[in-house]
C-alpha positions as a printed NumPy array, in Angstrom:
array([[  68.871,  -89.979, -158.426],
       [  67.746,  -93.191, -157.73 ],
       [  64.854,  -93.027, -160.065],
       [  67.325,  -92.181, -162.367],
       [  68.338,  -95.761, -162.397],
       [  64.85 ,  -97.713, -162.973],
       [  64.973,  -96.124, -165.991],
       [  64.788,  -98.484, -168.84 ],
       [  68.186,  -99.687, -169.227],
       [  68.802,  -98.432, -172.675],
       [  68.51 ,  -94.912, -171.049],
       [  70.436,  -95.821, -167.848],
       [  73.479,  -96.803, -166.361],
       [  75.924,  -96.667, -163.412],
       [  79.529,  -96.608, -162.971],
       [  80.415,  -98.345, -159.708],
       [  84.134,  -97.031, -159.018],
       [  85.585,  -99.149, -156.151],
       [  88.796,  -97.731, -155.245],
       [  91.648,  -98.266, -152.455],
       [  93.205,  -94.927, -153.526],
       [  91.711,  -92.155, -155.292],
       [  93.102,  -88.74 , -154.787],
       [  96.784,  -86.778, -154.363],
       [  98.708,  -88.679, -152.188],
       [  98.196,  -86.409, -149.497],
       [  97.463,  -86.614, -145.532],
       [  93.767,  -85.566, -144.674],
       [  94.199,  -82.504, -142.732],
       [  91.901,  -82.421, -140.02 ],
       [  92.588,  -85.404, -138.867],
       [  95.572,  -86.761, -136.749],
       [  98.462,  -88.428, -138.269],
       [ 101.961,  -89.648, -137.628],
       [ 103.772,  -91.46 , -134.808],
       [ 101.257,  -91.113, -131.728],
       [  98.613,  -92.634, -133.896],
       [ 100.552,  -95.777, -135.357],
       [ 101.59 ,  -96.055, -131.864],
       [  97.766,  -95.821, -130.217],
       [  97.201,  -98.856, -132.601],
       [  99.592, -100.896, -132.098],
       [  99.092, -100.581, -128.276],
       [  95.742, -101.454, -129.207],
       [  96.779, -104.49 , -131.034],
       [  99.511, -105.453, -128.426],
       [  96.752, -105.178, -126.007],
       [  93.839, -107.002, -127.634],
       [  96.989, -110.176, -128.542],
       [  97.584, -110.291, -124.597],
       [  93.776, -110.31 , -123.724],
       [  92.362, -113.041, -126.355],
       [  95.491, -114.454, -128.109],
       [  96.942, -114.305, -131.662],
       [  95.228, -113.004, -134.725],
       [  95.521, -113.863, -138.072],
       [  96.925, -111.84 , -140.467],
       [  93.094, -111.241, -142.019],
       [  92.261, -109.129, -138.739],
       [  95.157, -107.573, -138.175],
       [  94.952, -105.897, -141.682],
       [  91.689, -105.287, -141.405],
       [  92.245, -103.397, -137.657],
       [  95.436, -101.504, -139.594],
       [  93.727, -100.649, -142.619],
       [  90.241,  -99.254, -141.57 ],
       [  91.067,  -98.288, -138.217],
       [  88.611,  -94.985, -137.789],
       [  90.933,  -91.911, -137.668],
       [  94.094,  -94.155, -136.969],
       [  94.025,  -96.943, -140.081],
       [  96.196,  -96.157, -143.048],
       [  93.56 ,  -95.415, -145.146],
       [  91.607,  -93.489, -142.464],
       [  94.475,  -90.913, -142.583],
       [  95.911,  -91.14 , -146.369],
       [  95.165,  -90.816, -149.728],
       [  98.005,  -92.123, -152.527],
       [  97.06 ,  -92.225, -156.403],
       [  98.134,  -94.881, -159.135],
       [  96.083,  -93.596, -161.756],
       [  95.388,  -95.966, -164.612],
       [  94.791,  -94.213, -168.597],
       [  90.859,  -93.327, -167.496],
       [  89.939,  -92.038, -171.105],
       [  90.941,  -95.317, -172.106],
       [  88.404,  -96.899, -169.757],
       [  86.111,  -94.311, -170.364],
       [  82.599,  -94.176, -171.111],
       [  81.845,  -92.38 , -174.453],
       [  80.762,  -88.521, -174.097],
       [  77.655,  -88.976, -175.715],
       [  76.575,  -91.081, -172.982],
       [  77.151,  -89.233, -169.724],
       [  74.107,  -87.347, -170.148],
       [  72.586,  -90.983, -168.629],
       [  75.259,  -92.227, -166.156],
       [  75.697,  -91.95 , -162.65 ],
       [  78.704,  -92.372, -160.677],
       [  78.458,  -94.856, -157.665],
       [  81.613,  -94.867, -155.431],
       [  81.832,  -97.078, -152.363],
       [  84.593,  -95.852, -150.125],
       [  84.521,  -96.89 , -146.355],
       [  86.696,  -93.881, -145.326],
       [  85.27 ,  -90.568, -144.775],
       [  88.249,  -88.468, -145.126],
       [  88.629,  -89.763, -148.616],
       [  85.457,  -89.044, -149.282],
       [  86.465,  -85.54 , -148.78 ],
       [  89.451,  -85.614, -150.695],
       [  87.282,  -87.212, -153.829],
       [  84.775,  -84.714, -153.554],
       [  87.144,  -81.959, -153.803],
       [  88.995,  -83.462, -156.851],
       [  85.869,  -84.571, -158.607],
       [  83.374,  -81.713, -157.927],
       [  82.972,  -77.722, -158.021],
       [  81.918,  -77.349, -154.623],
       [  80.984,  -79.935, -151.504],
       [  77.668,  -81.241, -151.183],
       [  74.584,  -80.35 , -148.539],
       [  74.397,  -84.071, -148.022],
       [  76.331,  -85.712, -145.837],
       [  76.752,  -89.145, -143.682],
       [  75.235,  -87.556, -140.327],
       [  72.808,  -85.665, -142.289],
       [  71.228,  -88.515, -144.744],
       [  71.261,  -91.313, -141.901],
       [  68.903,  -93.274, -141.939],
       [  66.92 ,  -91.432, -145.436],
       [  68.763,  -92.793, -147.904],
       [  71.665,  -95.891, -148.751],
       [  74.481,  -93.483, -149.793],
       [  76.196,  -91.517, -147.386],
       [  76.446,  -88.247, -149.875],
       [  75.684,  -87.166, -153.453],
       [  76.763,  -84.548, -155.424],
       [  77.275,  -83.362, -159.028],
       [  80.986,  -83.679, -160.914],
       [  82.608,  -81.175, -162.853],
       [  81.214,  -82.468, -166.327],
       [  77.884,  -82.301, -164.664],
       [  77.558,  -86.186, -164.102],
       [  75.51 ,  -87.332, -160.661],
       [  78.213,  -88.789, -158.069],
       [  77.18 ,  -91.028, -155.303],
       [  79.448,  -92.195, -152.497],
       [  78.546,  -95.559, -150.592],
       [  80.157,  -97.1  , -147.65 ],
       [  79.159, -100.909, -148.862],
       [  78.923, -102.468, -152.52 ],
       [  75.396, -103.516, -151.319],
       [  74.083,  -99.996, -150.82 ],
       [  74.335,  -99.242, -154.55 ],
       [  71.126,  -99.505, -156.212],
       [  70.67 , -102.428, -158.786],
       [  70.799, -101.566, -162.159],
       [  72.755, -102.023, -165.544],
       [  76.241, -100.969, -164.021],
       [  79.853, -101.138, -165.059],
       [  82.133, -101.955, -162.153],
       [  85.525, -100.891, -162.29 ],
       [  88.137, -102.006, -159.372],
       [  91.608, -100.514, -159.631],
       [  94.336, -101.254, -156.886],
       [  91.058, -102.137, -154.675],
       [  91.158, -105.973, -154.055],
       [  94.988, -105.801, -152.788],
       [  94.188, -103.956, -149.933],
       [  91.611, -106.146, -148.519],
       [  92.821, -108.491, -145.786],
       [  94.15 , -111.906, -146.93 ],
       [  94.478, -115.501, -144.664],
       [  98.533, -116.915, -144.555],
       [  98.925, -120.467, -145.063],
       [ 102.583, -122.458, -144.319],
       [ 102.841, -126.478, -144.748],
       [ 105.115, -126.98 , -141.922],
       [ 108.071, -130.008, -141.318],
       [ 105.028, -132.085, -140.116],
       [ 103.536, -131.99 , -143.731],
       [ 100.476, -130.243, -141.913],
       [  99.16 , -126.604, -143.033],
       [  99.171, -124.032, -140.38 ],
       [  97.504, -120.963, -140.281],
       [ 100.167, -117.975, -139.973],
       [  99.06 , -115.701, -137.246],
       [ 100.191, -112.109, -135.767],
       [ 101.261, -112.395, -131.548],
       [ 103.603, -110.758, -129.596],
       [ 107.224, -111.408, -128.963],
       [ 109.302, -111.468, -125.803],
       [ 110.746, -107.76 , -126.576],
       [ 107.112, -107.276, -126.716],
       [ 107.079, -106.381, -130.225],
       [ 104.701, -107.8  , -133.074],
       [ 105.487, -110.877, -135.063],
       [ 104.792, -113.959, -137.304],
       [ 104.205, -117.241, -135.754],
       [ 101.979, -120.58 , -137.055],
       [  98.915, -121.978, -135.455],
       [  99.566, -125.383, -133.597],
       [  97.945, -127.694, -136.139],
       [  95.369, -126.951, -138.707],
       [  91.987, -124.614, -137.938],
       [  88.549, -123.795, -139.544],
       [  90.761, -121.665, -141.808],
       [  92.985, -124.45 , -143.002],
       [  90.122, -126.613, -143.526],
       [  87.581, -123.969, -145.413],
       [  89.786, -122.407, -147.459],
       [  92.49 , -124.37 , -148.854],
       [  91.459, -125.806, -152.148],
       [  92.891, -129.846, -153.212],
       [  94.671, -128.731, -155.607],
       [  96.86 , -126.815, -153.522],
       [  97.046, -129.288, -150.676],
       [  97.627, -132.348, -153.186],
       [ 101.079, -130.241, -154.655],
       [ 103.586, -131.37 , -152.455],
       [ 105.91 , -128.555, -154.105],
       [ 104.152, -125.833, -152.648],
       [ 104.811, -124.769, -149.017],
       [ 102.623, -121.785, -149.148],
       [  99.432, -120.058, -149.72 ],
       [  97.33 , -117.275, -148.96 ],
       [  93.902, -115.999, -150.345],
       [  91.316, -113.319, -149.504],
       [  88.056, -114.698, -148.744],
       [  86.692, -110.413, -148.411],
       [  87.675, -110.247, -152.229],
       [  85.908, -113.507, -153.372],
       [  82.78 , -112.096, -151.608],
       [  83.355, -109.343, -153.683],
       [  83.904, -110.757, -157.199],
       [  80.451, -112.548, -156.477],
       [  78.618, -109.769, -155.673],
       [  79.228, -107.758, -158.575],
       [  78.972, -111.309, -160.785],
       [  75.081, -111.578, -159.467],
       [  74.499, -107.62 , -159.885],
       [  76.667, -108.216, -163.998],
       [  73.82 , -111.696, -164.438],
       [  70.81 , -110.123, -163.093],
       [  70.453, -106.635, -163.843],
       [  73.338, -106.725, -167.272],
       [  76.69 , -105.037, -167.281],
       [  80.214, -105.399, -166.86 ],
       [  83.119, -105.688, -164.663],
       [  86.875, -104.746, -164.877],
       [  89.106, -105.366, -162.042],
       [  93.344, -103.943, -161.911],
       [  95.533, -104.849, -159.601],
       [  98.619, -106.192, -158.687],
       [  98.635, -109.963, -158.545],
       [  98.91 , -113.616, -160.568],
       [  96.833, -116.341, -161.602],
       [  97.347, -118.348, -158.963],
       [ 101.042, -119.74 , -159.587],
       [ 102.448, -117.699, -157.16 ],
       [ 103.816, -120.425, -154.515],
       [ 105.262, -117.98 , -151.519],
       [ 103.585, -115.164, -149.66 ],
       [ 103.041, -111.95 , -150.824],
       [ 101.959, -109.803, -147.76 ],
       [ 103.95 , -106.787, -147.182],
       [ 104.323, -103.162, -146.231],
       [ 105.727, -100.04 , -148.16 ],
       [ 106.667,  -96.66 , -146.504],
       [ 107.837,  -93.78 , -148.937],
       [ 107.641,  -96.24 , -151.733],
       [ 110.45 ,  -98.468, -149.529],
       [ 109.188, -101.925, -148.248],
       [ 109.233, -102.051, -144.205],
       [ 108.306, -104.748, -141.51 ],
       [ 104.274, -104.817, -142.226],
       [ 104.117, -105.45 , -138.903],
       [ 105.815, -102.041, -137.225],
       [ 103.892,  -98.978, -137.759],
       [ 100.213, -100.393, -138.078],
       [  98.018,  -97.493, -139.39 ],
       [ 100.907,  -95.707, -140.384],
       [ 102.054,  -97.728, -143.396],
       [ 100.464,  -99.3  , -147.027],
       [  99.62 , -103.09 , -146.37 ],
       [  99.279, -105.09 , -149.589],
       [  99.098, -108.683, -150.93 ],
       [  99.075, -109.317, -154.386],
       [  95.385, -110.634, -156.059],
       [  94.965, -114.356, -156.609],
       [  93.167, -113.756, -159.88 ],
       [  93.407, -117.551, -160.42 ],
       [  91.26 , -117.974, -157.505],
       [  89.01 , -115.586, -158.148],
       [  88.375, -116.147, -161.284],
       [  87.302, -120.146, -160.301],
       [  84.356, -118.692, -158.037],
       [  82.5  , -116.636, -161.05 ],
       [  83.583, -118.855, -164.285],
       [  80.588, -121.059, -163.983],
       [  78.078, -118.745, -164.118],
       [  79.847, -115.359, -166.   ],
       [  81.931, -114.734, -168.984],
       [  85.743, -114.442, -167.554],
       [  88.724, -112.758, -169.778],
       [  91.407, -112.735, -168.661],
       [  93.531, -112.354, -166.542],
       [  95.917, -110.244, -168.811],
       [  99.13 , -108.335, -168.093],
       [  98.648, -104.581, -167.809],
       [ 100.807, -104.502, -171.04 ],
       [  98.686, -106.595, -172.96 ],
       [  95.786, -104.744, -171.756],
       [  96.502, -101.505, -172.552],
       [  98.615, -102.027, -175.538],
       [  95.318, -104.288, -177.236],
       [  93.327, -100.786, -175.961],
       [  95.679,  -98.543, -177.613],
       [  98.093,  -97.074, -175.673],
       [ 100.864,  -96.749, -178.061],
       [  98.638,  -94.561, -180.262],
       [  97.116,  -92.639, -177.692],
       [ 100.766,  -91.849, -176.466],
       [ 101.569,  -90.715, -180.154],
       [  98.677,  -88.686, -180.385],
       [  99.18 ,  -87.111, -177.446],
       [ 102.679,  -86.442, -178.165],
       [ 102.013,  -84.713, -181.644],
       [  99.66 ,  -82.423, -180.293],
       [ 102.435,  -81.525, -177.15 ],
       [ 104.95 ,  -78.551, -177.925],
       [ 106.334,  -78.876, -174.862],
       [ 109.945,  -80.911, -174.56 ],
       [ 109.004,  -81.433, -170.924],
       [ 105.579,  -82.714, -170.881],
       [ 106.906,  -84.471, -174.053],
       [ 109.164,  -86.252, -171.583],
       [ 106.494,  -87.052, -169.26 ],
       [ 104.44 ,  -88.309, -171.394],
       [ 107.359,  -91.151, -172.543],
       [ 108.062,  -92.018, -169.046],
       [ 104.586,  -92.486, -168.125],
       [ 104.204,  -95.041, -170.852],
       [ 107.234,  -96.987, -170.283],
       [ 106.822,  -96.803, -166.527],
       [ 102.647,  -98.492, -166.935],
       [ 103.881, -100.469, -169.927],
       [ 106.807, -101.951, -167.944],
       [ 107.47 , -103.188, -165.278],
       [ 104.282, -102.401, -163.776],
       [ 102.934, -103.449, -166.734],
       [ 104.062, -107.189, -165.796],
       [ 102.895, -106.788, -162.527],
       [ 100.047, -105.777, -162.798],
       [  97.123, -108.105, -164.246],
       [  93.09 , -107.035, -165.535],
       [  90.576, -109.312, -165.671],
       [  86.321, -108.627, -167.269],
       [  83.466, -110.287, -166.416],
       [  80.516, -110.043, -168.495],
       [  76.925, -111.981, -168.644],
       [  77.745, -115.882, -169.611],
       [  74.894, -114.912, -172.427],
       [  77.333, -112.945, -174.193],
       [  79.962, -115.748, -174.005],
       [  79.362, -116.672, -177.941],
       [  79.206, -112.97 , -179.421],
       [  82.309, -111.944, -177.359],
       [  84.652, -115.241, -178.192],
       [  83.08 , -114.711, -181.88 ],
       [  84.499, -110.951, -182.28 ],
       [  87.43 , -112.374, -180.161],
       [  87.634, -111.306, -177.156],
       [  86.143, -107.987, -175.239],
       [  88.605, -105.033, -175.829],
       [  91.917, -105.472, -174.039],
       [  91.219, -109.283, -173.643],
       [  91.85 , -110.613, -177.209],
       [  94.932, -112.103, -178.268],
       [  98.505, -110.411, -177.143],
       [ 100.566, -108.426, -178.998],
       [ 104.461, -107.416, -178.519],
       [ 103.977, -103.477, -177.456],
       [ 107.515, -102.204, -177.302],
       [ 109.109,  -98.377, -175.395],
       [ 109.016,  -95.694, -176.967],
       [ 112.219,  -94.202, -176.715],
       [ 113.114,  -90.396, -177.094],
       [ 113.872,  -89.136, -180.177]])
C-alpha cells in the first residue's frame, strides 16, 4: 500500500491514529498479568536504583509503561472513546485513505486488529522484519487499508491527518521543585529505608534543570513547580514537519492546560481510584496532564496553531448537541435513550473541562483559516448547556 500513498495527493491520504488506548478495557490473554508481574518490575526497578542510583521520574515511567510483557500497557487495553463520526473523514473519501497506526505494544495490536478487522492478517512483526517499515497490515471492516507501526517515523510521508487522543499523557514527563534554597531540583524516584519506592530531589540543579526549564518559568517567583515532557515535544515536531512538507493536519485530545498549571500533575489510577504511582509499577495507569502551552510554543513559528480549546467548546462548535438530538429522535429505546444523555453530559462536563484539543495546520493556510474564522471546533466559544431528561 505504500504506492498507494505517492499517489498525487488529491487522490491520496493517510490517517495517522496515535493512540495510548484503543480497544475494550480488557487484559490481553495470553500474556501474564497481575501481582507477580508488578512485582518482577518493581524488583527490577528496586534493583537497577541500588546498582546506578536514582531515576527520574521520565525513566521510571517509561520502564512502567512499556515494560515488554510486564508494562501497563504491555498487558492492558482501556478505551475513552471520543465522538469518531464527528472527527471523521467523509464516506466518499475512504475509497483513497489508509489507516496508519503506530502502537509500540504488540498485544494491542492484537486487540485493534480484532476490533477493527474481519479476520487477522498473514503479516506480522516476525514475519515482515526487515521487508517492510510497518510491523502488519491488514484490511478494516469498511474495506479501508490499516497499517500498524511501532514509531511515528516508520509511516510513509504523505498528505496525512494525525489524530492523537489520550496519547501524549502517557508519555513520560521530567518533575521540577524550586526548593527553600530558591534553586530548582530535579524530582527523582530512589528507594526508601523500608525499601520501598519514593520521591526525593536531586542535590542542586542538573542537565535537566538547565535544558528544560524555560525563563519564564524560572523568572516567576510564585511558582514552585514544573514538569514537561520533552518525548511529546519531539512528537508535536515531527508531525509539524510531516503537516509543512508533505500538507495535512493535526488534532491532538488529551487531558491537560495551557501551561498555567503551577503544581505537579503525575499520578496513578487503579479501577478508576487514584493510588501511590509509585506501588504497583506495570500494574497501574501512569498519567500527567499535557502542557499544551508548551507545546504549542515549539510549532507556532512555523505552523498554524488553534487552540487549545476545552473539550466542550470543541465538540459543542462541531455539533454535538445536534448530533445527540438526532440520535435521540431516531432511538425508541428509553434505555439507550438514557445512554445517550449521560454520554453527552459526562464528555460535555466535567471531562469536557478537563480535557483540552488543539490543530495544527500549514502556516500557508494561516489567512484562509483566521478569514472563515477558525478551523472547525476552533472558532469562537459558545455556552453548550445538559441536556436533561425529559
Amino acid at each position: 500500500m505504500a504506492s498507494a500513498l505517492r499517489k498525487p495527493l488529491r487522490c491520496s491520504q493517510s490517517l495517522s491514529l496515535l493512540l495510548k488506548r484503543f480497544s475494550s478495557g480488557r487484559a490481553a490473554t495470553n500474556l501474564d498479568s497481575g501481582k507477580n508481574s508488578s512485582d518482577a518490575l518493581k524488583r527490577f526497578i528496586i534493583d537497577k536504583i541500588r546498582a546506578t542510583g536514582p531515576i527520574t521520574v521520565a525513566e521510571y515511567m517509561k520502564t512502567a509503561v512499556s515494560a515488554p510483557s510486564v508494562g501497563y500497557y504491555g498487558r492492558y487495553s482501556d478505551s475513552q472513546k471520543v465522538p469518531g463520526n464527528l472527527l471523521s473523514v467523509a464516506p466518499e473519501q475512504e475509497k483513497n485513505m489508509s489507516v496508519h497506526l503506530v502502537e509500540t505494544s504488540d498485544a494491542l495490536i492484537e486487540q485493534q486488529e480484532k476490533l477493527l478487522c474481519d479476520s487477522p492478517s498473514t503479516s506480522t512483526s516476525s514475519s515482515n522484519y526487515g521487508k517492510e517499515a510497518f510491523v502488519r497490515k491488514n484490511t478494516t471492516k469498511s474495506g479501508v487499508p490499516i497499517f500498524w507501526y511501532k514509531t511515528l517515523a516508520d509511516v510513509p510521508e504523505a498528505f496525512s491527518i494525525f489524530v492523537a487522543n489520550e496519547f501524549l499523557d502517557a508519555l513520560p514527563v521530567h518533575q521540577f521543585s524550586r526548593c527553600a534554597d530558591g534553586m530548582w531540583h530535579e524530582v527523582y524516584v530512589n528507594i526508601d529505608k523500608g525499601n520501598e519506592l519514593c520521591f526525593m530531589n536531586s542535590r542542586g540543579e542538573n542537565l535537566h534543570t538547565r535544558g528544560l526549564l524555560p525563563e519564564e518559568v524560572r523568572s516567576d517567583k510564585e511558582r514552585k513547580h514544573w514538569e514537561c515532557s520533552p518525548e511529546a515535544g519531539t512528537f508535536v515536531n515531527e508531525i509539524t514537519e510531516r503537516i509543512v512538507y508533505n500538507g495535512g493536519f493535526g488534532i491532538i485530545i488529551d487531558y491537560g492546560h495551557d501551561g498555567s498549571r503551577k503544581d505537579l500533575s503525575f499520578r496513578a489510577y487503579e479501577k478508576h481510584q487514584l493510588v501511590n504511582p509509585l506501588s504497583k509499577p506495570g500494574a497501574i495507569d501512569l498519567t500527567a496532564d499535557v502542557n499544551f502551552g508548551y507545546l504549542k510554543s515549539l510549532v507556532v513559528d512555523r505552523a498554524a496553531v488553534f487552540g487549545p480549546n476545552t473539550q466542550r467548546e470543541f465538540l459543542a462548535q462541531l455539533g454535538a448537541e445536534i448530533r445527540l438530538r438526532r440520535l435521540l429522535k431516531s432511538c425508541n429505546d428509553r434505555e439507550k435513550q438514557e445512554i445517550l444523555i449521560k454520554s453527552y453530559n459526562f464528555l460535555m462536563g466535567d471531562m469536557g473541562e478537563r480535557f483540552l484539543a488543539m490543530s495544527i495546520f500549514p502556516k500557508t493556510l494561516t489567512g484562509i483559516l483566521e478569514k472563515r474564522g477558525g478551523p472547525a471546533g476552533f472558532a469562537l466559544p459558545r455556552q453548550s448547556a445538559s441536556v436533561e431528561n425529559s
